[in-house]
Coordinates of C-alpha atoms in Angstrom, one line a residue:
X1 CA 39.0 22.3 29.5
X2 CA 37.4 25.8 30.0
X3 CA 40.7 27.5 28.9
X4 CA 38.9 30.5 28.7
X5 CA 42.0 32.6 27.0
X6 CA 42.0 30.4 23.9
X7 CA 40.9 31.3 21.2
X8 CA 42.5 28.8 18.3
X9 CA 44.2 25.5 18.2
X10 CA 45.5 23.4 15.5
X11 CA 45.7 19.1 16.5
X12 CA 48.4 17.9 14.8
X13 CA 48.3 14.6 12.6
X14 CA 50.8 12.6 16.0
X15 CA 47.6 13.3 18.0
X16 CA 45.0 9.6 18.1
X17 CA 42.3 10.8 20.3
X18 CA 40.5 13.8 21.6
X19 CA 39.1 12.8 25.1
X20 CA 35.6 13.5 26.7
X21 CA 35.0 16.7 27.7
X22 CA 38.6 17.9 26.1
X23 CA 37.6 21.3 25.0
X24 CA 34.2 22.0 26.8
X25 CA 33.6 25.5 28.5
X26 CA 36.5 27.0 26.4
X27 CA 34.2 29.8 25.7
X28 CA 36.4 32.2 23.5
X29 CA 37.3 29.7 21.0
X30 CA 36.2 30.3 17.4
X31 CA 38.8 28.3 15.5
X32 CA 39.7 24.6 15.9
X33 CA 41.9 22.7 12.9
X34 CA 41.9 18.9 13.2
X35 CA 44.8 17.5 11.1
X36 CA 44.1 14.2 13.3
X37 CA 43.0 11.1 12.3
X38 CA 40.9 10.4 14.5
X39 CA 37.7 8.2 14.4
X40 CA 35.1 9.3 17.2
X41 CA 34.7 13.2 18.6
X42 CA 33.8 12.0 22.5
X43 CA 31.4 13.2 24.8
X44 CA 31.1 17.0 25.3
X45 CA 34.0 17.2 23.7
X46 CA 33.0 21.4 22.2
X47 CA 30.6 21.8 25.2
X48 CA 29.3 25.3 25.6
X49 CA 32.2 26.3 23.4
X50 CA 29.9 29.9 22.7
X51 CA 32.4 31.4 20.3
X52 CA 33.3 28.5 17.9
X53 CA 32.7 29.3 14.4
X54 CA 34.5 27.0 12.3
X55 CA 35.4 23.4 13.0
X56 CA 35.4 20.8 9.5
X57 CA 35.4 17.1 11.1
X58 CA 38.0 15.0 9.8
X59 CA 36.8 12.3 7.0
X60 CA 38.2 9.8 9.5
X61 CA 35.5 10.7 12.4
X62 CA 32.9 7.7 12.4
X63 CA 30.9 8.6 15.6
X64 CA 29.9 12.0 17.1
X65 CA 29.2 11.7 21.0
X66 CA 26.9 13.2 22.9
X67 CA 27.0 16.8 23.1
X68 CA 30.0 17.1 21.2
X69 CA 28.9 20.6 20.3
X70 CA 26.4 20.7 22.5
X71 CA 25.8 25.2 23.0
X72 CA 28.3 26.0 20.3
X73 CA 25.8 28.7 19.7
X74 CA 28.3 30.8 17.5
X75 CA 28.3 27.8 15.0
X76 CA 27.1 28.7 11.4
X77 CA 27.4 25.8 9.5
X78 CA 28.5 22.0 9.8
X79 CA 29.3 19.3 6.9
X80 CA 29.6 15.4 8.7
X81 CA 31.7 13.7 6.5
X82 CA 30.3 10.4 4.5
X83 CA 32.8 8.5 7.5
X84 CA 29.8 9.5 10.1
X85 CA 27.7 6.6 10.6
X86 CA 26.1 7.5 14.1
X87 CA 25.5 10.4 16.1
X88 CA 24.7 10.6 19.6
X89 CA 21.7 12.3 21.7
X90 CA 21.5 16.5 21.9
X91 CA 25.5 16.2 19.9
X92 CA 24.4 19.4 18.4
X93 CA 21.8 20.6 20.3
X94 CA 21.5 24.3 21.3
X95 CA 23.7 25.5 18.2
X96 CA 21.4 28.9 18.2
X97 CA 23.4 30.1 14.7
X98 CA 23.4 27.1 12.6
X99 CA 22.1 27.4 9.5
X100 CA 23.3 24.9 7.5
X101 CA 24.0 21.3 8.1
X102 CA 25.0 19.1 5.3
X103 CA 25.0 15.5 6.4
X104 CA 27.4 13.4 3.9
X105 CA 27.1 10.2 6.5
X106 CA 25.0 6.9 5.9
X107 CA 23.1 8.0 9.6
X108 CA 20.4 5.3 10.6
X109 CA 18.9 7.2 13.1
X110 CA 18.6 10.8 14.6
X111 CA 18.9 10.7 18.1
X112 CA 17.4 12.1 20.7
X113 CA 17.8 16.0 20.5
X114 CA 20.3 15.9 17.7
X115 CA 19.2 18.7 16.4
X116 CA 16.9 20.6 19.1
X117 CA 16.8 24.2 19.0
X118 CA 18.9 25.2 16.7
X119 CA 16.8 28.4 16.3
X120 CA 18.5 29.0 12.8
X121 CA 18.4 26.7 11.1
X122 CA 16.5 26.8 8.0
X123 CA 17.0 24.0 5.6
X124 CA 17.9 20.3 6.2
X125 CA 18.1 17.1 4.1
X126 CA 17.8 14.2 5.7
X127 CA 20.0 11.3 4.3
X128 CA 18.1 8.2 2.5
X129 CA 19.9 5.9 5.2
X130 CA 17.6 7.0 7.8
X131 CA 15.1 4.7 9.5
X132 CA 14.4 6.4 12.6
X133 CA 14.0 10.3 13.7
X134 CA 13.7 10.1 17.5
X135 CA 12.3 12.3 20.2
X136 CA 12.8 15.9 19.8
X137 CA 15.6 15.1 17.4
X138 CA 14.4 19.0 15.6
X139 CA 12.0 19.9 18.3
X140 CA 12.5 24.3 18.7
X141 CA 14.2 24.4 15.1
X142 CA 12.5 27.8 14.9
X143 CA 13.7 28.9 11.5
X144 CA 13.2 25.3 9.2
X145 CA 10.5 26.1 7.1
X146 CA 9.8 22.9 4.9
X147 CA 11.3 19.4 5.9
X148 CA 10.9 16.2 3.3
X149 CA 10.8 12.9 5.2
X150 CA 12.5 10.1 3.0
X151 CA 10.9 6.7 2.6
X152 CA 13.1 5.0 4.6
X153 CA 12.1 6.6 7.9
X154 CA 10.0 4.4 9.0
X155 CA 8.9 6.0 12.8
X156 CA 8.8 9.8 13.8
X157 CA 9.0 9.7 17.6
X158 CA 7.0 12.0 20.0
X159 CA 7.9 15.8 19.5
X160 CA 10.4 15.1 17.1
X161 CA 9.5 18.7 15.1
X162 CA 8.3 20.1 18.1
X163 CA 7.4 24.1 18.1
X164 CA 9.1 24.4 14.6
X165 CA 7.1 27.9 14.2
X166 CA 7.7 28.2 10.8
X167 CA 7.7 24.9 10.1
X168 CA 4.4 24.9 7.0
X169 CA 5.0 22.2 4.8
X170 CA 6.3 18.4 5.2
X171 CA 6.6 16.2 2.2
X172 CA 6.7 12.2 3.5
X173 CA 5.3 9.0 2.4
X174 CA 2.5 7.9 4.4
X175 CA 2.5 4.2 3.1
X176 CA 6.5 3.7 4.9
X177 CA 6.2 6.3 7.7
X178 CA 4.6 6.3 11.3
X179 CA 4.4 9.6 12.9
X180 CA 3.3 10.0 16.5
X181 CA 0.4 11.9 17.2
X182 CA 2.8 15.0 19.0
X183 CA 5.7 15.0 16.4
X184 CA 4.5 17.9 15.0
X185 CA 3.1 19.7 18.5
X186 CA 2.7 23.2 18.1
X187 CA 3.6 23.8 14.6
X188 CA 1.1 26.2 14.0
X189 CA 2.5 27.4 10.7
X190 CA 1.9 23.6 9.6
X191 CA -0.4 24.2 6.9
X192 CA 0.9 21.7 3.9
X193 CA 1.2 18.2 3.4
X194 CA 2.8 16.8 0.5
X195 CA 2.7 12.6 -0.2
X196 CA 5.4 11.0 -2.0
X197 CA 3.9 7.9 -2.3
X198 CA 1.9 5.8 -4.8
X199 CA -0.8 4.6 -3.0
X200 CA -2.6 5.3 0.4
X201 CA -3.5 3.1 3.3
X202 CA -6.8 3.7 5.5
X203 CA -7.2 6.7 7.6
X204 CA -3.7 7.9 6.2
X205 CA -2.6 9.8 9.8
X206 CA -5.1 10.7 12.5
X207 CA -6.0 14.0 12.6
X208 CA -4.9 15.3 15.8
X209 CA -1.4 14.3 14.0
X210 CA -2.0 17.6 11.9
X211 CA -4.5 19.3 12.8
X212 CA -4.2 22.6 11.0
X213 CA -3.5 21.3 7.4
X214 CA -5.4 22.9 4.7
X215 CA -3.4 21.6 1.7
X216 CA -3.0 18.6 0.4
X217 CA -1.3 17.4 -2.5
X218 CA 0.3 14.0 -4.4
X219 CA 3.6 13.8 -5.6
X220 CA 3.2 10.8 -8.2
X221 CA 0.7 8.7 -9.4
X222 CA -1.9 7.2 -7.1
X223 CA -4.7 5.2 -8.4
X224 CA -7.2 4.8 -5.2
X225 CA -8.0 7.4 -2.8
X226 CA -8.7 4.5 0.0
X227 CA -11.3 4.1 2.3
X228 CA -11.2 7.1 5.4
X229 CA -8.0 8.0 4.1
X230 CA -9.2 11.7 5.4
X231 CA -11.9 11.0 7.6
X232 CA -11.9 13.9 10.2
X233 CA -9.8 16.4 8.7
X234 CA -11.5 19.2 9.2
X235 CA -9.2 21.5 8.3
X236 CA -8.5 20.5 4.4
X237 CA -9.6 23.2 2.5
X238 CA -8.6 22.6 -1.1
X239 CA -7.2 18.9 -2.6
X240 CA -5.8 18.2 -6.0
X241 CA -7.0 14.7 -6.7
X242 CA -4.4 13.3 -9.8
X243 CA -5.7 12.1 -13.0
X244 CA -3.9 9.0 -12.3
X245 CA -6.9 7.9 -9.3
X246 CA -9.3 6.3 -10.4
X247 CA -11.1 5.2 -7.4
X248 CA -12.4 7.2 -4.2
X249 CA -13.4 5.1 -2.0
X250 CA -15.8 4.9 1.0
X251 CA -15.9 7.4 3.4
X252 CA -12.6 9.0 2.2
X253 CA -13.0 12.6 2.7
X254 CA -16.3 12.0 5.8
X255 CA -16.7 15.0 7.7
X256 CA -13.8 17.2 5.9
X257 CA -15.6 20.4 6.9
X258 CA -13.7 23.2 6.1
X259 CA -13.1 21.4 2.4
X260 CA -14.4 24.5 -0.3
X261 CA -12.3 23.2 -3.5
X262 CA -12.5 19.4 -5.3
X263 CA -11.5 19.0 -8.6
X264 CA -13.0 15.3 -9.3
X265 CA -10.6 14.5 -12.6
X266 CA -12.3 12.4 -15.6
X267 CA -10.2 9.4 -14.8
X268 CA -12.5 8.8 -12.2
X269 CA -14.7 5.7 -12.2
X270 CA -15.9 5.2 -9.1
X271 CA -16.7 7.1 -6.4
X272 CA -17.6 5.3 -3.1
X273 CA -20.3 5.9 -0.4
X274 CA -20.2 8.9 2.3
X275 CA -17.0 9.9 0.7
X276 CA -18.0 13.7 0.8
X277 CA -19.9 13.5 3.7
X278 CA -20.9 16.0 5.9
X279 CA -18.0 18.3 3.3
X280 CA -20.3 20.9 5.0
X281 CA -18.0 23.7 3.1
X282 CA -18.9 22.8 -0.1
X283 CA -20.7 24.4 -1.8
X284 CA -20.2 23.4 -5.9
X285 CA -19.5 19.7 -7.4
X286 CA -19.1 18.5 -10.8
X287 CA -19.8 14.5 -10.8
X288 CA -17.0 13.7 -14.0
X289 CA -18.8 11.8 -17.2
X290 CA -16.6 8.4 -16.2
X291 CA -19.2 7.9 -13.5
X292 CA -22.1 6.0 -14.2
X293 CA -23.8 5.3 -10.2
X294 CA -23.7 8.1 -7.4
X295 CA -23.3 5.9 -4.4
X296 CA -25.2 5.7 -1.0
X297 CA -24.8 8.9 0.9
X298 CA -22.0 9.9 -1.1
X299 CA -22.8 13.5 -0.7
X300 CA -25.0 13.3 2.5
X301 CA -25.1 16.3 4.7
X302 CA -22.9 18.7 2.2
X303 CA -25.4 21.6 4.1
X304 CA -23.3 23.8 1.7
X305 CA -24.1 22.5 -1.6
X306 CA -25.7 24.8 -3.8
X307 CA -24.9 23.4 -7.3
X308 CA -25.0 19.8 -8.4
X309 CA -23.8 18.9 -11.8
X310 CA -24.9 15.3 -12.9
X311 CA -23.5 13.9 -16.6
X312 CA -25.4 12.1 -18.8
X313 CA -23.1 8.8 -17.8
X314 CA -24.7 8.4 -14.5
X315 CA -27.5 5.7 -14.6
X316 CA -28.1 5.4 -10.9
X317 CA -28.7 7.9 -8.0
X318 CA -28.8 5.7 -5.1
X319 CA -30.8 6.6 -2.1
X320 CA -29.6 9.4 0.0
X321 CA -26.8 10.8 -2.6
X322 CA -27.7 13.8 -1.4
X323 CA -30.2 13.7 1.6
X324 CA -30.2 16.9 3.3
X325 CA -28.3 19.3 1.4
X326 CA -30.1 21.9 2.5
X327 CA -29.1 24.7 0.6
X328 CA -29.3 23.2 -3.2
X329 CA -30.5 25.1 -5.4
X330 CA -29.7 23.9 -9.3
X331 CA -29.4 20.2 -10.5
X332 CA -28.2 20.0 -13.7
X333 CA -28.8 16.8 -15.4
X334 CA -28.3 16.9 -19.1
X335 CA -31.4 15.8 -21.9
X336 CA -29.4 12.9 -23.2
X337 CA -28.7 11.4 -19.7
X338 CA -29.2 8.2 -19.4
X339 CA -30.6 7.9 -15.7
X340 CA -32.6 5.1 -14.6
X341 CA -33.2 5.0 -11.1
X342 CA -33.1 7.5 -8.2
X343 CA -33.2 6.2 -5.0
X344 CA -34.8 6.5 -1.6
X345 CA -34.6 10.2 -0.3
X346 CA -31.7 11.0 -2.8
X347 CA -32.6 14.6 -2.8
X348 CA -34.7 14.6 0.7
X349 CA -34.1 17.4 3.3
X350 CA -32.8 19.8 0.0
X351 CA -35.1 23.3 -1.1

C-alpha cells in the first residue's frame, strides 16, 4: 500500500487472495499481471492508483469490491470477464480515461456509482442480465453519447445518467422500465428517445422525466398509440407514427406544443378524442382515408392549423373537431365524400 516507487508487479499463480486496500495509493503503477486465481478483487484494492493503464481480471474473479479501481484515472479500457457476477458501489468510479468497458458478466445490478464520472467514456452496453441500474451508477459520464436500456432493467434509480452532457439519445422499453423523474437530470443534449417495445402503457414517462426531447421514434411494431401516452410533452417536435398502429387514442399527444411534424399513416382507423389537442405548433394535417369519424375535440385548440385535409372516408365530424383553430384557412373535403354529419361548433372560433 502506497508503494509509490512501483511501477509493475506480476502475482504469481501460488498467490489465493489480494487483500483490501492491497495496492491502493500506489500512484506510479501502470502495469499489474494477475496470473492468480483468484475469485473476488477486495475493497479499494487499485485505490487512487493514478498511473495504471493496463490490468486484465482473471476469468476466475466473480466479485469486484467497492472501489477496487476507484481514481485509476489513467485507465483506458476494462473487459470483466463472463466469471463477474456482481460489482460493488463507485468500484470504478472516477476512472477519468476510460473509454471502453466491455462487460462479459451476467451483472444483475449496477450499483451505486459504478460507473460515475468516468469523463471518457463514450460507449457502453449494458448486459441483458441486468434488472436494476442504481443511483448515479453513470451519473458525470461526460463523453457517452447514446445509451440503450435492455428490457430486463426494470428500475432506473434517481440520477443514475446524471449530467451526461452529451448524452442525446436513449433507446429503452417503456412497457418493462421505470425511470425516476431525475435519472436523466441535466442532460441537456437529451434530445432523442427511441422505444423498443411493442406496445405502450398510459402516459408512457412524465414529462419532467425528459423534458427536452424533440424526437421520438419506434423500434418495432406497435398497434395502439394509448391513451395520454404523450400528454404534456411539450417539447416533441416531429414523430414517426408506424404503419403497424392502428389506433391513437384519447388524448395521446394533448398539449404537445412544440409538435410541427405528424405523418398519420393509412393503417390508421381510429383516431380518438383531444388526441392533438392544443398541438398549438401545428400547422398542416392530413386525416388518412382509413378514417371514417373525426372524434370530439380531436383537433381542438391547434391555434396553428392552417390546412385541414378531410378524405372522402370520413362520415362524421363530431362537435368541436376543430373548435378554435384560429388560424385555418383551407378545408379540403373532396366531391365524392361521403360526410353526413358535422357536429356542434366543429369549426367554431376558426377564420
Amino acid at each position: 500500500r502506497r508503494c509509490s516507487q512501483l511501477t509493475e508487479i506480476t502475482i504469481p499463480p501460488s498467490v489465493t487472495e489480494i487483500g483490501s486496500s492491497a495496492f491502493s495509493g500506489c500512484s506510479n503503477l501502470v502495469s499489474i499481471r494477475i496470473l492468480a486465481q483468484i475469485d473476488t478483487i477486495e475493497d479499494s484494492t487499485f485505490y487512487e492508483c493514478k498511473k495504471l493503464e493496463i490490468i486484465q481480471i482473471p476469468d476466475s474473479v466473480t466479485s469486484i469490491g467497492m472501489f477496487a479501481f476507484f481514481k485509476c484515472s489513467s485507465l483506458h479500457q476494462i473487459e470483466i470477464p463472463k466469471s463477474v457476477t456482481y460489482i460493488a458501489d463507485s468500484a470504478f468510479s472516477g476512472c477519468s480515461s476510460l473509454c471502453t468497458i466491455v462487460i462479459l458478466g451476467k451483472i444483475e445490478i449496477i450499483e451505486d456509482s459504478t460507473f460515475k464520472n468516468c469523463s471518457s467514456l463514450t460507449e457502453i452496453i449494458i448486459p441483458e442480465s441486468v434488472g436494476s441500474i442504481e443511483k448515479y451508477a453513470f451519473s458525470e459520464c461526460k463523453s457517452l453519447k447514446e445509451i440503450l436500456i435492455p428490457s430486463s432493467v426494470n428500475s432506473v434509480k434517481e440520477f443514475a445518467f446524471s449530467k451526461c452532457n452529451k448524452l442525446t439519445q436513449v433507446t429503452l422499453d417503456p412497457l418493462t422500465t421505470s425511470i425516476n423523474s431525475t435519472a436523466f437530470d441535466k442532460c441537456n443534449s437529451l434530445n432523442s428517445l427511441s422505444f423498443n417495445t411493442k406496445e405502450l402503457s398510459t402516459q408512457v414517462y412524465d414529462m419532467n422525466t425528459f423534458p427536452k426531447i424533440i424526437y421520438i421514434q419506434f423500434l418495432q411494431n406497435i398497434s395502439a398509440i394509448s391513451s395520454s401516452a404523450f400528454n404534456g410533452y411539450s417539447s416533441i417536435q416531429s414523430i414517426t407514427i408506424p404503419e403497424s398502429v392502428e389506433k391513437i387514442e384519447d388524448s395521446a399527444f394533448y398539449d404537445c406544443s412544440s409538435l410541427t411534424d405528424v405523418t398519420i399513416p393509412e393503417s390508421v382507423t381510429f383516431i380518438g378524442e383531444s388526441a392533438f389537442e392544443k398541438c398549438s405548433s401545428l400547422s398542416e394535417i392530413e386525416v388518412p382515408s382509413s378514417i371514417s369519424i373525426i372524434q370530439k375535440s380531436t383537433f381542438k385548440d391547434c391555434s396553428s392549423l392552417l390546412k385541414v385535409k378531410i378524405p372522402s372516408s370520413v362520415k362524421i365530424i363530431e362537435e368541436k373537431a376543430f373548435w378554435t383553430c384560429q388560424q385555418l384557412e383551407l378545408i379540403e373535403i373532396p366531391n365524392d365524400s361521403k360526410l353526413q354529419t358535422i357536429g356542434k361548433d366543429a369549426f367554431s372560433g376558426s377564420k
